[in-house]
Amino acid sequence: MEVITIFFIALSLAMDAFAVSIANGITCFSKKNALKQGVYFGSFQFLMPLLGWFLGISIKNYIEAIDHWIAFGLLALIGGGMIIDSFKKEEHKSALTNKDFLLQAIATSIDALAVGVSFAILDVHIIEASAIIGMVAFFLSYIGGILGKNLGQFLEKKASIAGGLVLIAVGIKILLEHTFF
């Protein structure tokens, strides 16, 4: 898989964290919180594809004939979920704890686990891919915290929708490449 494709996947995966970071910035902005959420989200976005890759490697030989359909299905499911979730209303707290950041990081990185399974099926170099995903998530989460103070909820919903659409598009690209090319 090309680095540019991995970068777009990383952007898509980071959109949930970006949206949450904006919401965090809206409710209780501080540069310390922006950095802290960047570290939490970036770390989990790095680790989850690795875990998914190890899981995927263990089942790869059994599913190679339909791997492109599985990758497409996982990415479409994740992307669709991101779009649907963008329309749900969330209540925001006035203070954030380390436990809040941990739970948010886990929740926003579950989709990266599924992408890691897809990466195993597609023989993606996982360390490079996970590093790109983690760095993009860190950067967007940090920036999201800062932007949240100024941009408000307008951008929050649009970021999740954009991320979901990009994941679905990448899934379609994988399906078309493996089916027709």
PDB file of C-alpha atoms in Angstrom:
ATOM      1  CA  MET A   1       0.000   0.000   0.000  1.00  0.00           C
ATOM      2  CA  GLU A   2       1.314   3.435  -0.902  1.00  0.00           C
ATOM      3  CA  VAL A   3       2.349   5.889   1.808  1.00  0.00           C
ATOM      4  CA  ILE A   4      -0.139   8.463   0.514  1.00  0.00           C
ATOM      5  CA  THR A   5      -2.970   5.945   0.942  1.00  0.00           C
ATOM      6  CA  ILE A   6      -1.810   5.192   4.489  1.00  0.00           C
ATOM      7  CA  PHE A   7      -1.683   8.931   5.154  1.00  0.00           C
ATOM      8  CA  PHE A   8      -5.304   9.338   4.028  1.00  0.00           C
ATOM      9  CA  ILE A   9      -6.323   6.377   6.180  1.00  0.00           C
ATOM     10  CA  ALA A  10      -4.490   8.022   9.086  1.00  0.00           C
ATOM     11  CA  LEU A  11      -6.374  11.272   8.471  1.00  0.00           C
ATOM     12  CA  SER A  12      -9.650   9.388   8.398  1.00  0.00           C
ATOM     13  CA  LEU A  13      -8.897   7.464  11.577  1.00  0.00           C
ATOM     14  CA  ALA A  14      -7.859  10.654  13.329  1.00  0.00           C
ATOM     15  CA  MET A  15     -11.117  12.463  12.501  1.00  0.00           C
ATOM     16  CA  ASP A  16     -12.908  10.923  15.494  1.00  0.00           C
ATOM     17  CA  ALA A  17     -10.079  12.009  17.787  1.00  0.00           C
ATOM     18  CA  PHE A  18     -10.019  15.415  16.093  1.00  0.00           C
ATOM     19  CA  ALA A  19     -13.756  15.873  16.649  1.00  0.00           C
ATOM     20  CA  VAL A  20     -13.478  14.806  20.299  1.00  0.00           C
ATOM     21  CA  SER A  21     -10.497  17.129  20.727  1.00  0.00           C
ATOM     22  CA  ILE A  22     -12.484  20.039  19.363  1.00  0.00           C
ATOM     23  CA  ALA A  23     -15.307  19.233  21.768  1.00  0.00           C
ATOM     24  CA  ASN A  24     -12.789  19.053  24.624  1.00  0.00           C
ATOM     25  CA  GLY A  25     -11.350  22.389  23.553  1.00  0.00           C
ATOM     26  CA  ILE A  26     -14.814  23.945  23.513  1.00  0.00           C
ATOM     27  CA  THR A  27     -15.631  22.866  27.059  1.00  0.00           C
ATOM     28  CA  CYS A  28     -12.347  23.216  28.904  1.00  0.00           C
ATOM     29  CA  PHE A  29      -9.478  24.498  26.825  1.00  0.00           C
ATOM     30  CA  SER A  30      -5.903  24.550  28.037  1.00  0.00           C
ATOM     31  CA  LYS A  31      -2.668  23.963  26.152  1.00  0.00           C
ATOM     32  CA  LYS A  32      -1.822  21.264  28.693  1.00  0.00           C
ATOM     33  CA  ASN A  33      -5.063  19.405  27.889  1.00  0.00           C
ATOM     34  CA  ALA A  34      -4.459  19.817  24.150  1.00  0.00           C
ATOM     35  CA  LEU A  35      -1.013  18.241  24.513  1.00  0.00           C
ATOM     36  CA  LYS A  36      -2.277  15.532  26.855  1.00  0.00           C
ATOM     37  CA  GLN A  37      -5.070  14.478  24.515  1.00  0.00           C
ATOM     38  CA  GLY A  38      -2.594  14.493  21.615  1.00  0.00           C
ATOM     39  CA  VAL A  39      -0.378  12.047  23.505  1.00  0.00           C
ATOM     40  CA  TYR A  40      -3.280   9.809  24.541  1.00  0.00           C
ATOM     41  CA  PHE A  41      -4.960   9.743  21.132  1.00  0.00           C
ATOM     42  CA  GLY A  42      -1.712   9.441  19.188  1.00  0.00           C
ATOM     43  CA  SER A  43      -0.474   6.580  21.362  1.00  0.00           C
ATOM     44  CA  PHE A  44      -3.662   4.574  21.057  1.00  0.00           C
ATOM     45  CA  GLN A  45      -3.925   5.239  17.326  1.00  0.00           C
ATOM     46  CA  PHE A  46      -0.373   3.872  17.044  1.00  0.00           C
ATOM     47  CA  LEU A  47      -0.992   0.773  19.180  1.00  0.00           C
ATOM     48  CA  MET A  48      -4.392  -0.342  17.905  1.00  0.00           C
ATOM     49  CA  PRO A  49      -3.365  -1.035  14.274  1.00  0.00           C
ATOM     50  CA  LEU A  50      -0.478  -3.107  15.639  1.00  0.00           C
ATOM     51  CA  LEU A  51      -2.866  -5.194  17.732  1.00  0.00           C
ATOM     52  CA  GLY A  52      -5.231  -5.564  14.779  1.00  0.00           C
ATOM     53  CA  TRP A  53      -2.348  -6.541  12.497  1.00  0.00           C
ATOM     54  CA  PHE A  54      -1.262  -9.341  14.847  1.00  0.00           C
ATOM     55  CA  LEU A  55      -4.841 -10.577  14.970  1.00  0.00           C
ATOM     56  CA  GLY A  56      -5.142 -10.349  11.182  1.00  0.00           C
ATOM     57  CA  ILE A  57      -1.879 -12.221  10.575  1.00  0.00           C
ATOM     58  CA  SER A  58      -3.173 -15.143  12.604  1.00  0.00           C
ATOM     59  CA  ILE A  59      -6.245 -15.550  10.347  1.00  0.00           C
ATOM     60  CA  LYS A  60      -4.799 -14.366   7.019  1.00  0.00           C
ATOM     61  CA  ASN A  61      -4.276 -17.775   5.373  1.00  0.00           C
ATOM     62  CA  TYR A  62      -7.918 -18.655   5.910  1.00  0.00           C
ATOM     63  CA  ILE A  63      -9.354 -15.557   4.232  1.00  0.00           C
ATOM     64  CA  GLU A  64      -6.983 -14.538   1.406  1.00  0.00           C
ATOM     65  CA  ALA A  65      -9.558 -15.258  -1.320  1.00  0.00           C
ATOM     66  CA  ILE A  66     -11.975 -12.686   0.096  1.00  0.00           C
ATOM     67  CA  ASP A  67      -9.537 -10.318   1.813  1.00  0.00           C
ATOM     68  CA  HIS A  68     -10.404  -7.310  -0.360  1.00  0.00           C
ATOM     69  CA  TRP A  69     -14.077  -7.706   0.487  1.00  0.00           C
ATOM     70  CA  ILE A  70     -13.239  -7.882   4.188  1.00  0.00           C
ATOM     71  CA  ALA A  71     -11.042  -4.765   3.986  1.00  0.00           C
ATOM     72  CA  PHE A  72     -13.788  -2.929   2.095  1.00  0.00           C
ATOM     73  CA  GLY A  73     -16.446  -4.088   4.565  1.00  0.00           C
ATOM     74  CA  LEU A  74     -14.450  -3.054   7.617  1.00  0.00           C
ATOM     75  CA  LEU A  75     -13.570   0.368   6.226  1.00  0.00           C
ATOM     76  CA  ALA A  76     -17.117   1.000   4.995  1.00  0.00           C
ATOM     77  CA  LEU A  77     -18.536  -0.067   8.361  1.00  0.00           C
ATOM     78  CA  ILE A  78     -16.128   2.165  10.272  1.00  0.00           C
ATOM     79  CA  GLY A  79     -16.667   5.107   7.905  1.00  0.00           C
ATOM     80  CA  GLY A  80     -20.442   4.718   8.014  1.00  0.00           C
ATOM     81  CA  GLY A  81     -20.326   4.583  11.796  1.00  0.00           C
ATOM     82  CA  MET A  82     -18.330   7.789  11.905  1.00  0.00           C
ATOM     83  CA  ILE A  83     -20.891   9.527   9.709  1.00  0.00           C
ATOM     84  CA  ILE A  84     -23.832   8.260  11.793  1.00  0.00           C
ATOM     85  CA  ASP A  85     -22.090   9.189  15.057  1.00  0.00           C
ATOM     86  CA  SER A  86     -21.560  12.730  13.798  1.00  0.00           C
ATOM     87  CA  PHE A  87     -25.323  13.314  14.004  1.00  0.00           C
ATOM     88  CA  LYS A  88     -25.645  12.183  17.632  1.00  0.00           C
ATOM     89  CA  LYS A  89     -25.789  14.817  20.322  1.00  0.00           C
ATOM     90  CA  GLU A  90     -23.219  14.607  23.096  1.00  0.00           C
ATOM     91  CA  GLU A  91     -23.098  16.322  26.435  1.00  0.00           C
ATOM     92  CA  HIS A  92     -19.779  17.892  27.380  1.00  0.00           C
ATOM     93  CA  LYS A  93     -18.266  18.040  30.838  1.00  0.00           C
ATOM     94  CA  SER A  94     -16.671  21.099  32.346  1.00  0.00           C
ATOM     95  CA  ALA A  95     -13.417  19.373  33.431  1.00  0.00           C
ATOM     96  CA  LEU A  96     -11.376  16.564  31.910  1.00  0.00           C
ATOM     97  CA  THR A  97      -9.443  13.945  33.867  1.00  0.00           C
ATOM     98  CA  ASN A  98      -6.795  11.448  32.785  1.00  0.00           C
ATOM     99  CA  LYS A  99      -9.521   8.798  32.933  1.00  0.00           C
ATOM    100  CA  ASP A 100     -11.596  10.856  30.480  1.00  0.00           C
ATOM    101  CA  PHE A 101      -8.660  11.091  28.068  1.00  0.00           C
ATOM    102  CA  LEU A 102      -7.975   7.354  28.395  1.00  0.00           C
ATOM    103  CA  LEU A 103     -11.576   6.386  27.683  1.00  0.00           C
ATOM    104  CA  GLN A 104     -11.781   8.835  24.783  1.00  0.00           C
ATOM    105  CA  ALA A 105      -8.520   7.507  23.335  1.00  0.00           C
ATOM    106  CA  ILE A 106      -9.761   3.915  23.502  1.00  0.00           C
ATOM    107  CA  ALA A 107     -13.146   4.805  22.023  1.00  0.00           C
ATOM    108  CA  THR A 108     -11.666   6.790  19.145  1.00  0.00           C
ATOM    109  CA  SER A 109      -9.074   4.146  18.289  1.00  0.00           C
ATOM    110  CA  ILE A 110     -11.229   1.009  18.070  1.00  0.00           C
ATOM    111  CA  ASP A 111     -11.593   1.610  14.340  1.00  0.00           C
ATOM    112  CA  ALA A 112      -7.790   1.595  14.044  1.00  0.00           C
ATOM    113  CA  LEU A 113      -7.834  -1.966  15.402  1.00  0.00           C
ATOM    114  CA  ALA A 114     -10.074  -3.046  12.528  1.00  0.00           C
ATOM    115  CA  VAL A 115      -7.860  -1.195  10.058  1.00  0.00           C
ATOM    116  CA  GLY A 116      -4.888  -3.117  11.478  1.00  0.00           C
ATOM    117  CA  VAL A 117      -6.661  -6.381  10.618  1.00  0.00           C
ATOM    118  CA  SER A 118      -7.128  -5.066   7.074  1.00  0.00           C
ATOM    119  CA  PHE A 119      -3.454  -4.114   6.923  1.00  0.00           C
ATOM    120  CA  ALA A 120      -2.451  -7.686   7.799  1.00  0.00           C
ATOM    121  CA  ILE A 121      -4.635  -9.022   5.030  1.00  0.00           C
ATOM    122  CA  LEU A 122      -3.157  -6.536   2.549  1.00  0.00           C
ATOM    123  CA  ASP A 123       0.500  -7.091   3.620  1.00  0.00           C
ATOM    124  CA  VAL A 124       1.023  -3.495   4.730  1.00  0.00           C
ATOM    125  CA  HIS A 125       4.299  -2.670   6.536  1.00  0.00           C
ATOM    126  CA  ILE A 126       2.686  -2.236   9.951  1.00  0.00           C
ATOM    127  CA  ILE A 127       5.357  -0.297  11.850  1.00  0.00           C
ATOM    128  CA  GLU A 128       5.492   2.434   9.212  1.00  0.00           C
ATOM    129  CA  ALA A 129       1.697   2.538   8.916  1.00  0.00           C
ATOM    130  CA  SER A 130       1.146   2.642  12.690  1.00  0.00           C
ATOM    131  CA  ALA A 131       3.749   5.377  13.082  1.00  0.00           C
ATOM    132  CA  ILE A 132       2.043   7.511  10.436  1.00  0.00           C
ATOM    133  CA  ILE A 133      -1.368   6.893  12.011  1.00  0.00           C
ATOM    134  CA  GLY A 134      -0.084   7.749  15.501  1.00  0.00           C
ATOM    135  CA  MET A 135       1.682  10.934  14.398  1.00  0.00           C
ATOM    136  CA  VAL A 136      -1.306  12.176  12.428  1.00  0.00           C
ATOM    137  CA  ALA A 137      -3.618  11.452  15.381  1.00  0.00           C
ATOM    138  CA  PHE A 138      -1.285  13.253  17.788  1.00  0.00           C
ATOM    139  CA  PHE A 139      -1.042  16.317  15.569  1.00  0.00           C
ATOM    140  CA  LEU A 140      -4.767  16.540  14.797  1.00  0.00           C
ATOM    141  CA  SER A 141      -5.757  15.936  18.423  1.00  0.00           C
ATOM    142  CA  TYR A 142      -3.441  18.663  19.636  1.00  0.00           C
ATOM    143  CA  ILE A 143      -4.621  21.089  16.963  1.00  0.00           C
ATOM    144  CA  GLY A 144      -8.253  20.073  17.602  1.00  0.00           C
ATOM    145  CA  GLY A 145      -7.955  21.079  21.239  1.00  0.00           C
ATOM    146  CA  ILE A 146      -6.622  24.472  20.254  1.00  0.00           C
ATOM    147  CA  LEU A 147      -9.163  24.969  17.459  1.00  0.00           C
ATOM    148  CA  GLY A 148     -12.045  23.922  19.695  1.00  0.00           C
ATOM    149  CA  LYS A 149     -11.675  27.079  21.697  1.00  0.00           C
ATOM    150  CA  ASN A 150     -12.189  29.201  18.591  1.00  0.00           C
ATOM    151  CA  LEU A 151     -14.298  27.185  16.169  1.00  0.00           C
ATOM    152  CA  GLY A 152     -16.988  25.712  18.343  1.00  0.00           C
ATOM    153  CA  GLN A 153     -19.259  22.880  17.356  1.00  0.00           C
ATOM    154  CA  PHE A 154     -19.516  23.836  13.682  1.00  0.00           C
ATOM    155  CA  LEU A 155     -16.401  21.908  12.704  1.00  0.00           C
ATOM    156  CA  GLU A 156     -16.925  18.965  15.061  1.00  0.00           C
ATOM    157  CA  LYS A 157     -19.708  17.319  13.042  1.00  0.00           C
ATOM    158  CA  LYS A 158     -18.121  18.040   9.656  1.00  0.00           C
ATOM    159  CA  ALA A 159     -14.797  16.461  10.694  1.00  0.00           C
ATOM    160  CA  SER A 160     -16.469  13.122  11.525  1.00  0.00           C
ATOM    161  CA  ILE A 161     -18.450  13.145   8.288  1.00  0.00           C
ATOM    162  CA  ALA A 162     -15.324  13.892   6.228  1.00  0.00           C
ATOM    163  CA  GLY A 163     -13.377  11.156   8.006  1.00  0.00           C
ATOM    164  CA  GLY A 164     -16.140   8.625   7.423  1.00  0.00           C
ATOM    165  CA  LEU A 165     -16.386   9.476   3.732  1.00  0.00           C
ATOM    166  CA  VAL A 166     -12.627   9.146   3.247  1.00  0.00           C
ATOM    167  CA  LEU A 167     -12.578   5.716   4.938  1.00  0.00           C
ATOM    168  CA  ILE A 168     -15.403   4.515   2.711  1.00  0.00           C
ATOM    169  CA  ALA A 169     -13.567   5.864  -0.357  1.00  0.00           C
ATOM    170  CA  VAL A 170     -10.373   4.038   0.633  1.00  0.00           C
ATOM    171  CA  GLY A 171     -12.407   0.838   1.089  1.00  0.00           C
ATOM    172  CA  ILE A 172     -13.881   1.224  -2.402  1.00  0.00           C
ATOM    173  CA  LYS A 173     -10.390   1.861  -3.813  1.00  0.00           C
ATOM    174  CA  ILE A 174      -9.084  -1.363  -2.235  1.00  0.00           C
ATOM    175  CA  LEU A 175     -12.067  -3.327  -3.524  1.00  0.00           C
ATOM    176  CA  LEU A 176     -11.674  -1.978  -7.061  1.00  0.00           C
ATOM    177  CA  GLU A 177      -7.903  -2.567  -7.108  1.00  0.00           C
ATOM    178  CA  HIS A 178      -8.219  -6.192  -6.010  1.00  0.00           C
ATOM    179  CA  THR A 179     -11.270  -6.968  -8.083  1.00  0.00           C
ATOM    180  CA  PHE A 180     -10.367  -5.326 -11.411  1.00  0.00           C
ATOM    181  CA  PHE A 181      -6.633  -4.651 -11.427  1.00  0.00           C
TER     182      PHE A 181
END
